[in-house]
mmCIF file of C-alpha atoms in Angstrom:
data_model
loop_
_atom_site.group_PDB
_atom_site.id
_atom_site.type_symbol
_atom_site.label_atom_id
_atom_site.label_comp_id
_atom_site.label_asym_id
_atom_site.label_seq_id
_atom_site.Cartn_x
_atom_site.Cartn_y
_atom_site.Cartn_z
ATOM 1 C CA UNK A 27 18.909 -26.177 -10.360
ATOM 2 C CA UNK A 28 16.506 -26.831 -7.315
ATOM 3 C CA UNK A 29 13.359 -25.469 -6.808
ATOM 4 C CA UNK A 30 14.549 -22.250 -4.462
ATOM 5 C CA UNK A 31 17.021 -21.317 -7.647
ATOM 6 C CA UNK A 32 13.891 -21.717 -9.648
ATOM 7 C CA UNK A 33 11.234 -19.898 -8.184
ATOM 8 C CA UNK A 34 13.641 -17.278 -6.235
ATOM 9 C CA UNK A 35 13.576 -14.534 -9.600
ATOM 10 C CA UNK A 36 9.416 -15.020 -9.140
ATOM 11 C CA UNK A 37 9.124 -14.567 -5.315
ATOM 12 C CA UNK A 38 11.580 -11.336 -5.748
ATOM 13 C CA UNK A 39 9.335 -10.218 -8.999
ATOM 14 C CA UNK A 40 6.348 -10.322 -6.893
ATOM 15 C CA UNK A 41 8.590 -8.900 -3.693
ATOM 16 C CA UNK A 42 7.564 -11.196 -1.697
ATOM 17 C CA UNK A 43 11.320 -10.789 0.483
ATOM 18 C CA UNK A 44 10.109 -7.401 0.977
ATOM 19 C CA UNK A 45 6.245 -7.821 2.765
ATOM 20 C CA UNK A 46 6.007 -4.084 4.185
ATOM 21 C CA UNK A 47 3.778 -2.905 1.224
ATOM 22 C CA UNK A 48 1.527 -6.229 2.054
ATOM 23 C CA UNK A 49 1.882 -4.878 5.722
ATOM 24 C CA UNK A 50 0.944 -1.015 4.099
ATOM 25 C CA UNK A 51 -1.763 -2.691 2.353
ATOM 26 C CA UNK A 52 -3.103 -5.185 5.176
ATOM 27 C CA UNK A 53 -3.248 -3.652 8.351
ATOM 28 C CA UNK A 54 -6.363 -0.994 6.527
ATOM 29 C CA UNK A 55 -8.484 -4.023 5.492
ATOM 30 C CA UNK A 56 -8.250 -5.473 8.594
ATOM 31 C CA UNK A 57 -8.659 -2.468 10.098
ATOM 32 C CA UNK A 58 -11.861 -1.829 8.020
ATOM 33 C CA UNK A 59 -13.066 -5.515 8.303
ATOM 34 C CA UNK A 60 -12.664 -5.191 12.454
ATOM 35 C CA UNK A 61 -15.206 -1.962 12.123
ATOM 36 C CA UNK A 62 -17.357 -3.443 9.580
ATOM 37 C CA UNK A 63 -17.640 -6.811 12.078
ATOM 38 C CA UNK A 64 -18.152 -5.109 15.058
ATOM 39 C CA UNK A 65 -15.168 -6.364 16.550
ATOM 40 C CA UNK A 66 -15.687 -10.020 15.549
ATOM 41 C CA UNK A 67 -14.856 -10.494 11.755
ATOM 42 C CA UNK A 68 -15.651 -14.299 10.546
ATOM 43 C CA UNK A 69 -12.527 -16.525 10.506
ATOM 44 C CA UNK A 70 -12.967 -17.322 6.619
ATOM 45 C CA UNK A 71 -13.214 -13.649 5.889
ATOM 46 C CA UNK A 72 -10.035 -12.751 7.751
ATOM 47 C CA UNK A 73 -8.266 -15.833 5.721
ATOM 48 C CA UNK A 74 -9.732 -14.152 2.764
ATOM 49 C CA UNK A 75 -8.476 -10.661 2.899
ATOM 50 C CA UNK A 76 -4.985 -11.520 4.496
ATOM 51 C CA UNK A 77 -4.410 -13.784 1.263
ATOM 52 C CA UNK A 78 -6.189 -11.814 -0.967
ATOM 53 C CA UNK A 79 -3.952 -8.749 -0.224
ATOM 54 C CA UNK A 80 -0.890 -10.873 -0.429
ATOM 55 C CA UNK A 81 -1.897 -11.760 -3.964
ATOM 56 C CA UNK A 82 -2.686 -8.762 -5.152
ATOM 57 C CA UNK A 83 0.070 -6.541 -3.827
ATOM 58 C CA UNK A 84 2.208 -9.393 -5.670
ATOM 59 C CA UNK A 85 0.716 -9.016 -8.793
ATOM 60 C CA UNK A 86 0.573 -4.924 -8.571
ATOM 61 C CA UNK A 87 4.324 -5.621 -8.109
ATOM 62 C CA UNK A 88 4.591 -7.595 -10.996
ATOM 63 C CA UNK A 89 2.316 -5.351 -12.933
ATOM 64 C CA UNK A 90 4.647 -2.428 -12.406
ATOM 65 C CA UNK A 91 7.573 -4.040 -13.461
ATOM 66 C CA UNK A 92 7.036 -5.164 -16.737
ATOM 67 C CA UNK A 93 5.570 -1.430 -17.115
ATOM 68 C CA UNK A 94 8.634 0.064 -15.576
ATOM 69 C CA UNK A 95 11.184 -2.388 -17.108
ATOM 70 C CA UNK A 96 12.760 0.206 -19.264
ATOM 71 C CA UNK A 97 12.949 2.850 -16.401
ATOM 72 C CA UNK A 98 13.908 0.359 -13.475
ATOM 73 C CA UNK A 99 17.012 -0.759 -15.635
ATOM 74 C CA UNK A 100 18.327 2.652 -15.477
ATOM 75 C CA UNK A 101 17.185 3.662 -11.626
ATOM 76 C CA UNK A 102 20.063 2.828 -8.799
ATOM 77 C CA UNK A 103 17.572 1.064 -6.332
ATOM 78 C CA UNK A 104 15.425 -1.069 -9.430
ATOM 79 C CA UNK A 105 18.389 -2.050 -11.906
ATOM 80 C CA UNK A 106 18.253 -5.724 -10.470
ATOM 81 C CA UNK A 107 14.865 -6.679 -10.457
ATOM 82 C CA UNK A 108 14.075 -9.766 -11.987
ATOM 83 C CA UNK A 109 12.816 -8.338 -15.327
ATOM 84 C CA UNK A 110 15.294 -5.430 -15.557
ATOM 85 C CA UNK A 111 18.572 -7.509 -14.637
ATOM 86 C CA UNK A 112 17.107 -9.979 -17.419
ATOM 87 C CA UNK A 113 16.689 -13.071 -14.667
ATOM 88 C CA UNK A 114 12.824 -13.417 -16.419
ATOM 89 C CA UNK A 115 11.457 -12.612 -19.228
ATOM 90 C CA UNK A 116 8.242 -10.338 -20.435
ATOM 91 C CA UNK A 117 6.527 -13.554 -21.457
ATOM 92 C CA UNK A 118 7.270 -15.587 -18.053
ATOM 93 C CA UNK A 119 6.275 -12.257 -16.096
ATOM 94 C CA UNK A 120 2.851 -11.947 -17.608
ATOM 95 C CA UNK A 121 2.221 -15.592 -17.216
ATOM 96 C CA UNK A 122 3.155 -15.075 -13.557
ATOM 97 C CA UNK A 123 0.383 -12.347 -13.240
ATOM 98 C CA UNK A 124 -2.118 -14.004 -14.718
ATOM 99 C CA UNK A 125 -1.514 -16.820 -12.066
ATOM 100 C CA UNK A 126 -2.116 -14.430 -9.330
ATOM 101 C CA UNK A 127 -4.662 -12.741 -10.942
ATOM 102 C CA UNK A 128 -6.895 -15.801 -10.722
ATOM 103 C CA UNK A 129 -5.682 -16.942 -7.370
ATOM 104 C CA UNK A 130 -6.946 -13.757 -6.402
ATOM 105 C CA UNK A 131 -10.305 -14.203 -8.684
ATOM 106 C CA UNK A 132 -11.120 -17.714 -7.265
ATOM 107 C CA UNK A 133 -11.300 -16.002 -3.416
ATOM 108 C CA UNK A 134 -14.283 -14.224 -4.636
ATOM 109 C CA UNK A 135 -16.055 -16.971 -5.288
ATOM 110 C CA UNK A 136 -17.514 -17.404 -2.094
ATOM 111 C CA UNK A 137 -18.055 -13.787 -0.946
ATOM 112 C CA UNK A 138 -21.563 -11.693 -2.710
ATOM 113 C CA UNK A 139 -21.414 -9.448 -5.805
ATOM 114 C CA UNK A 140 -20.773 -6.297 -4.276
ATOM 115 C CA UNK A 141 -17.584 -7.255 -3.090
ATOM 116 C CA UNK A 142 -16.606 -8.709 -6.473
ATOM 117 C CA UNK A 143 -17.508 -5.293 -8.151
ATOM 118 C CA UNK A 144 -15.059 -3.834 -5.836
ATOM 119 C CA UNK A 145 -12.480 -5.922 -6.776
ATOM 120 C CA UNK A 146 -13.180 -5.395 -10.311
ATOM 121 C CA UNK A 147 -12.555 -1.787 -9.441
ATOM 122 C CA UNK A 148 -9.270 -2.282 -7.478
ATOM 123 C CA UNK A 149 -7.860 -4.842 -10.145
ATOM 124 C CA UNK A 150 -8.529 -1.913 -12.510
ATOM 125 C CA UNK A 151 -6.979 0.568 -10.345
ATOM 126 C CA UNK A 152 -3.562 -1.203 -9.278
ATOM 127 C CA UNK A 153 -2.636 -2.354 -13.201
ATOM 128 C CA UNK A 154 -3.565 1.160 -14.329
ATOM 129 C CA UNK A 155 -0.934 2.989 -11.189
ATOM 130 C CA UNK A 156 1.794 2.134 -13.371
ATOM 131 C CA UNK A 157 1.086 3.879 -16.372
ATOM 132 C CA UNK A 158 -0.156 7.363 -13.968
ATOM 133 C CA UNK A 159 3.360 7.421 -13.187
ATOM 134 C CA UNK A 160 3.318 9.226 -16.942
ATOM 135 C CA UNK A 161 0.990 11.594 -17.083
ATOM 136 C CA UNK A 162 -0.206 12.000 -13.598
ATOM 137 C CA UNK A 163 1.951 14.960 -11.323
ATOM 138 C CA UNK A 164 0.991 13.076 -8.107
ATOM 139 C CA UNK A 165 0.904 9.334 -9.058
ATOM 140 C CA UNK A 166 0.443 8.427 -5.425
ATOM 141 C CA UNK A 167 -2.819 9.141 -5.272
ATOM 142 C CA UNK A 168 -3.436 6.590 -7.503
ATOM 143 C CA UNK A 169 -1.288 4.296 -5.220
ATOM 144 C CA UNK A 170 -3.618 5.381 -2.586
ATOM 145 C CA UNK A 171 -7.092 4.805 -3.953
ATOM 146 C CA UNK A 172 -5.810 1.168 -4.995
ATOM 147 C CA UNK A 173 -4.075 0.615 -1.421
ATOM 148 C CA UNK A 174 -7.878 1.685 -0.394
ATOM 149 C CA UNK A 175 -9.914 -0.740 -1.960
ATOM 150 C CA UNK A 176 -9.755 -3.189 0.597
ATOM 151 C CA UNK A 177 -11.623 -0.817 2.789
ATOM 152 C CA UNK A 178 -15.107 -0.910 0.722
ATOM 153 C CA UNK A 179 -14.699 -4.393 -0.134
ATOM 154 C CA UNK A 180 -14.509 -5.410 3.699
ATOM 155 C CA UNK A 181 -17.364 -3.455 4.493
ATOM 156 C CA UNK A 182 -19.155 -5.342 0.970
ATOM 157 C CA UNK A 183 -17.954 -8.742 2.539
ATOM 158 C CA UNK A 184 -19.505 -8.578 5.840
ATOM 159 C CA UNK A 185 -22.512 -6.442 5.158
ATOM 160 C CA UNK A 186 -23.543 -6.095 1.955
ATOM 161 C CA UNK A 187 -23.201 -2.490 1.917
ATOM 162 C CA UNK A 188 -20.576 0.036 1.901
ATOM 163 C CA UNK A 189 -21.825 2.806 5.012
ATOM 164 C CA UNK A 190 -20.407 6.443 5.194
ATOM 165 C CA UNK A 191 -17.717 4.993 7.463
ATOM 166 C CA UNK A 192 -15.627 3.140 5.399
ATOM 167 C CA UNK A 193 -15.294 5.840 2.744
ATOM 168 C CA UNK A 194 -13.889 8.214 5.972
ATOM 169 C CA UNK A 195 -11.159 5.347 6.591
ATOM 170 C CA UNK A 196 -10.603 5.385 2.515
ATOM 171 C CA UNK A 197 -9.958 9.275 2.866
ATOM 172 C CA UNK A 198 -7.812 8.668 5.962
ATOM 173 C CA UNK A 199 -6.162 5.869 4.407
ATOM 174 C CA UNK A 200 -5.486 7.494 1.105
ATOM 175 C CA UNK A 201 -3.723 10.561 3.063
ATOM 176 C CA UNK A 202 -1.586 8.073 4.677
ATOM 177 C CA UNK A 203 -0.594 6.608 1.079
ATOM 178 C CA UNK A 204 0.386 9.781 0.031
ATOM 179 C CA UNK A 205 2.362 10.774 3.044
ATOM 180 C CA UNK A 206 4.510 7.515 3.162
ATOM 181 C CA UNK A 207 4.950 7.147 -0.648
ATOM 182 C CA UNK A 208 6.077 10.592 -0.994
ATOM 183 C CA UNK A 209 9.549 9.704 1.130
ATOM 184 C CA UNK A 210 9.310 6.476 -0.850
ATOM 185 C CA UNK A 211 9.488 8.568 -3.870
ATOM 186 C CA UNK A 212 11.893 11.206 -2.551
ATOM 187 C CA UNK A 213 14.739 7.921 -2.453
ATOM 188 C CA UNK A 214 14.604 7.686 -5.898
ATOM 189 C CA UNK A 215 13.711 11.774 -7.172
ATOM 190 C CA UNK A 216 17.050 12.640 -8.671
ATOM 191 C CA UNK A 217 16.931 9.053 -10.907
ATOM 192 C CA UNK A 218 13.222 10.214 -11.535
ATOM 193 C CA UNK A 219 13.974 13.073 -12.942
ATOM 194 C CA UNK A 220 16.501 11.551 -15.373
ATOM 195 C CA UNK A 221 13.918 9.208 -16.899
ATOM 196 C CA UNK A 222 11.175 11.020 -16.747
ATOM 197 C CA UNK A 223 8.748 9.914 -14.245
ATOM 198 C CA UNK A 224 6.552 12.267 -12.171
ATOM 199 C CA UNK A 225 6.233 11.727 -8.698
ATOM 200 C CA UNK A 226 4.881 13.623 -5.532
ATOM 201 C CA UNK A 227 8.471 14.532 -4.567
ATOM 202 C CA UNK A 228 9.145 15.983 -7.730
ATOM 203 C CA UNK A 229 5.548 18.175 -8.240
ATOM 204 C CA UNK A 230 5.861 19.369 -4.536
ATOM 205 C CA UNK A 231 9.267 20.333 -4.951
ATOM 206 C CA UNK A 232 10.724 22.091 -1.857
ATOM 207 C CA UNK A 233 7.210 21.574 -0.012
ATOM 208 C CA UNK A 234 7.123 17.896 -0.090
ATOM 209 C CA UNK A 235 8.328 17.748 3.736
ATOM 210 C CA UNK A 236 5.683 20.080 4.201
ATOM 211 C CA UNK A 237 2.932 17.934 2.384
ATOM 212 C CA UNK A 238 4.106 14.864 3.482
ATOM 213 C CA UNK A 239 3.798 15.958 6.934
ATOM 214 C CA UNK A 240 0.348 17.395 6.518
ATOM 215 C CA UNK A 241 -1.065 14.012 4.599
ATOM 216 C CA UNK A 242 -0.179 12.276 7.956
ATOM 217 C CA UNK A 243 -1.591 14.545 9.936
ATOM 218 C CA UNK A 244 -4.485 14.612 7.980
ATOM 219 C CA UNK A 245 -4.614 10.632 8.409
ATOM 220 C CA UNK A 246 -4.486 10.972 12.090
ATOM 221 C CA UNK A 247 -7.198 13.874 12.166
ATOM 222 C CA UNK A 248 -9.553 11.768 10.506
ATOM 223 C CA UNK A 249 -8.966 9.149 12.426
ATOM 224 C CA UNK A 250 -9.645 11.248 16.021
ATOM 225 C CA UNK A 251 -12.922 12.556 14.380
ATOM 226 C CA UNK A 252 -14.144 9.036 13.515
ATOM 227 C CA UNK A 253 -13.546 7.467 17.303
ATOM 228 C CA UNK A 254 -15.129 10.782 18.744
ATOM 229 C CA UNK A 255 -18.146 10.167 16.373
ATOM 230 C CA UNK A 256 -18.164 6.868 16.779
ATOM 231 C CA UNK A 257 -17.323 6.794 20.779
ATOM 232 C CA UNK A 258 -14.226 4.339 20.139
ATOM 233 C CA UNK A 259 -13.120 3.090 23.730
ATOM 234 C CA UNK A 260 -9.865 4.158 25.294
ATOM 235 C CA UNK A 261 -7.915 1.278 23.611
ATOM 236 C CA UNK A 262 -8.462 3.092 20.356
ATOM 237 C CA UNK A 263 -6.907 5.980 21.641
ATOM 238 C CA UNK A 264 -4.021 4.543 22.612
ATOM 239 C CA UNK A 265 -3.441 2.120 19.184
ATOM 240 C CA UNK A 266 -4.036 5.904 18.009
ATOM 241 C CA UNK A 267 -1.255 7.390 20.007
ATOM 242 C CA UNK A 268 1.139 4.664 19.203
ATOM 243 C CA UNK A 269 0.315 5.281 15.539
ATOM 244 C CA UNK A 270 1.099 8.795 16.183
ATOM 245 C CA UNK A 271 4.691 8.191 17.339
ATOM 246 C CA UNK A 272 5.400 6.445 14.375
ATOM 247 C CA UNK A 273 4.488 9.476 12.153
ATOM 248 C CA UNK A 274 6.296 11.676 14.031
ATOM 249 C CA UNK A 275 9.295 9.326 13.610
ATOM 250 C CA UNK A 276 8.758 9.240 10.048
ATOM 251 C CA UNK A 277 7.962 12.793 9.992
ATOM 252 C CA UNK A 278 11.695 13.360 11.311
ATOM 253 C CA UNK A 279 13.514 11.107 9.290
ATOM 254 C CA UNK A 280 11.594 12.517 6.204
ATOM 255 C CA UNK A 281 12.307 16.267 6.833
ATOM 256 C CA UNK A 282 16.629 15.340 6.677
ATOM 257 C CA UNK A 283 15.771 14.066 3.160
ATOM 258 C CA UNK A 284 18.490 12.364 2.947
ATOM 259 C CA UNK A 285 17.353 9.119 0.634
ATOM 260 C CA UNK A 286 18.684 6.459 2.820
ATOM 261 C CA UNK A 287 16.724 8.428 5.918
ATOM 262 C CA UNK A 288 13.596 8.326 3.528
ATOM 263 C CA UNK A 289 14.052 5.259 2.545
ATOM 264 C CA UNK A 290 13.806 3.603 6.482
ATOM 265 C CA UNK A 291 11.235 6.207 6.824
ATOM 266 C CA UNK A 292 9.068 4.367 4.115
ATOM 267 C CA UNK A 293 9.727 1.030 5.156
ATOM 268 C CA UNK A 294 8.862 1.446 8.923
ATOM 269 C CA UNK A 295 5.549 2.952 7.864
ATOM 270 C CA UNK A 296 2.956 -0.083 8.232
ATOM 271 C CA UNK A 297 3.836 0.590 12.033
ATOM 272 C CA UNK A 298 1.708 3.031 12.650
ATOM 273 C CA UNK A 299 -0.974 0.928 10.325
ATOM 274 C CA UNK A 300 -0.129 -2.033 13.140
ATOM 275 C CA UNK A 301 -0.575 0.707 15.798
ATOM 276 C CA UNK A 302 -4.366 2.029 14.453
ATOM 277 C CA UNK A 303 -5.205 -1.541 13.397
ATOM 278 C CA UNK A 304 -4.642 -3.000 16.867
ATOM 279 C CA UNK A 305 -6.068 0.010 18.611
ATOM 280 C CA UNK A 306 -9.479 -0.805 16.560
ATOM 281 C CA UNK A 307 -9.446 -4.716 17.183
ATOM 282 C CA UNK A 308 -9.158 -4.154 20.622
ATOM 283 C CA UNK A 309 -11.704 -1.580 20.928
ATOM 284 C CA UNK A 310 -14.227 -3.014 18.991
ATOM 285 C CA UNK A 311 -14.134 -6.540 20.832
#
């Protein structure tokens, strides 16, 4: 066996052949570290927050899993993941985490104690999302205050302070969460609903077009406010505008609800993320 056949279950436990929820998760931080900067974020910060958020959007991935084992082995799109299909075991996947866990740990040790507090906090946050899935109508949310934490923490990193700003881009980014990861979780409602896990497709019920749509333009809305506020150039607004086709795209391929529709809905998402984050760098420089 060579070393691909041997580390291939691990790289697709920690979904690292599927990088748009690093790109979801990624494009905000930079975003927020771009704002926080002025335009001119320090090199070893950027190298920081692009491999910290490919580390922990691995483990949150691997975290989930071993939660979800039971569940994934009976849901269409999860039955062969690594720990459902059998390929690793419990005892190898919580290994595995704690290996990222303190890859992710040892990038702190160079940035101040604020921002390590935060990541205390957004550790916390992703290994709990599993478990909301249970007891939590709209488990999304969750998803989007832990796909948010970057935000404060870049703002932490640079200045040593977390301003009124970054928790606007939090709000915006946690509408944008919830609007994505709603036709995320419309792809797999009817298997939901066999296993018993809530979701924001299944609470909304026939509104969750509706909501979905209104979380983006919520996202968007904030977004406008901020550069008006702020007096963002006209690059901004046109990263903005880009970002707003891509809603609308998703928007369209969201209100079909057919799953496979949702589905490409979901995964062209960070686009608009690309769109807002560019729109910001250039801006700000």
């Amino acid at each position: 066996m060579d070393f691909f056949d041997r580390t291939s279950p691990y790289l697709r436990l920690a979904r690292v052949d599927k990088p748009v929820g690093i790109l979801l998760l990624l494009w905000p931080t930079l975003g927020a570290l771009s704002v926080a900067a002025s335009g001119h974020p320090p090199l070893h910060l950027l190298a920081t927050f692009i491999l910290g958020s490919v580390l922990m959007r691995s483990a949150g991935c691997v975290a989930n899993d071993l939660a979800d084992e039971r569940f994934d082995a009976h849901v269409t799109r999860t039955k062969h993941r690594p720990l459902a299909s059998g390929a690793i075991s419990r005892t190898q996947a919580r290994s595995f985490l704690a290996m990222l866990l303190m890859l992710a740990a040892l990038l702190l040790l160079h940035l101040n104690a604020l921002t390590g507090l935060y990541a205390l906090g957004a550790s916390a946050v992703a290994l709990c999302y599993p478990f909301g899935k249970r007891v939590f109508g709209v488990p999304q949310v969750v998803l989007g205050v832990a796909f948010s934490f970057g935000i404060p923490m870049a703002f932490a990193a640079v200045l040593d302070s977390v301003p009124a700003v970054a928790w606007w881009l939090c709000a915006a980014n946690l509408f944008w969460v919830v609007g994505y990861d709603t036709a995320y979780a419309m792809v797999d409602r009817a298997d939901d609903l066999l296993v018993g896990v809530k979701s924001s497709a299944i609470t909304f019920g026939r509104y969750e077009v509706l909501a979905s749509g209104f979380c983006f333009a919520t996202y968007l809305g904030i977004f406008a406010a901020l550069a008006i506020v702020s007096q963002w150039t006209t690059a901004f607004w046109l990263g903005w505008t880009g970002a707003l086709g891509c809603v609308v795209d998703q928007y369209f391929k969201i209100r079909s609800r057919d799953p496979a529709l949702c589905f490409q809905a979901f995964n062209r998402a960070h686009r608009a993320g690309l769109c807002m984050f560019t729109g910001l760098a250039v801006a700000l420089t």
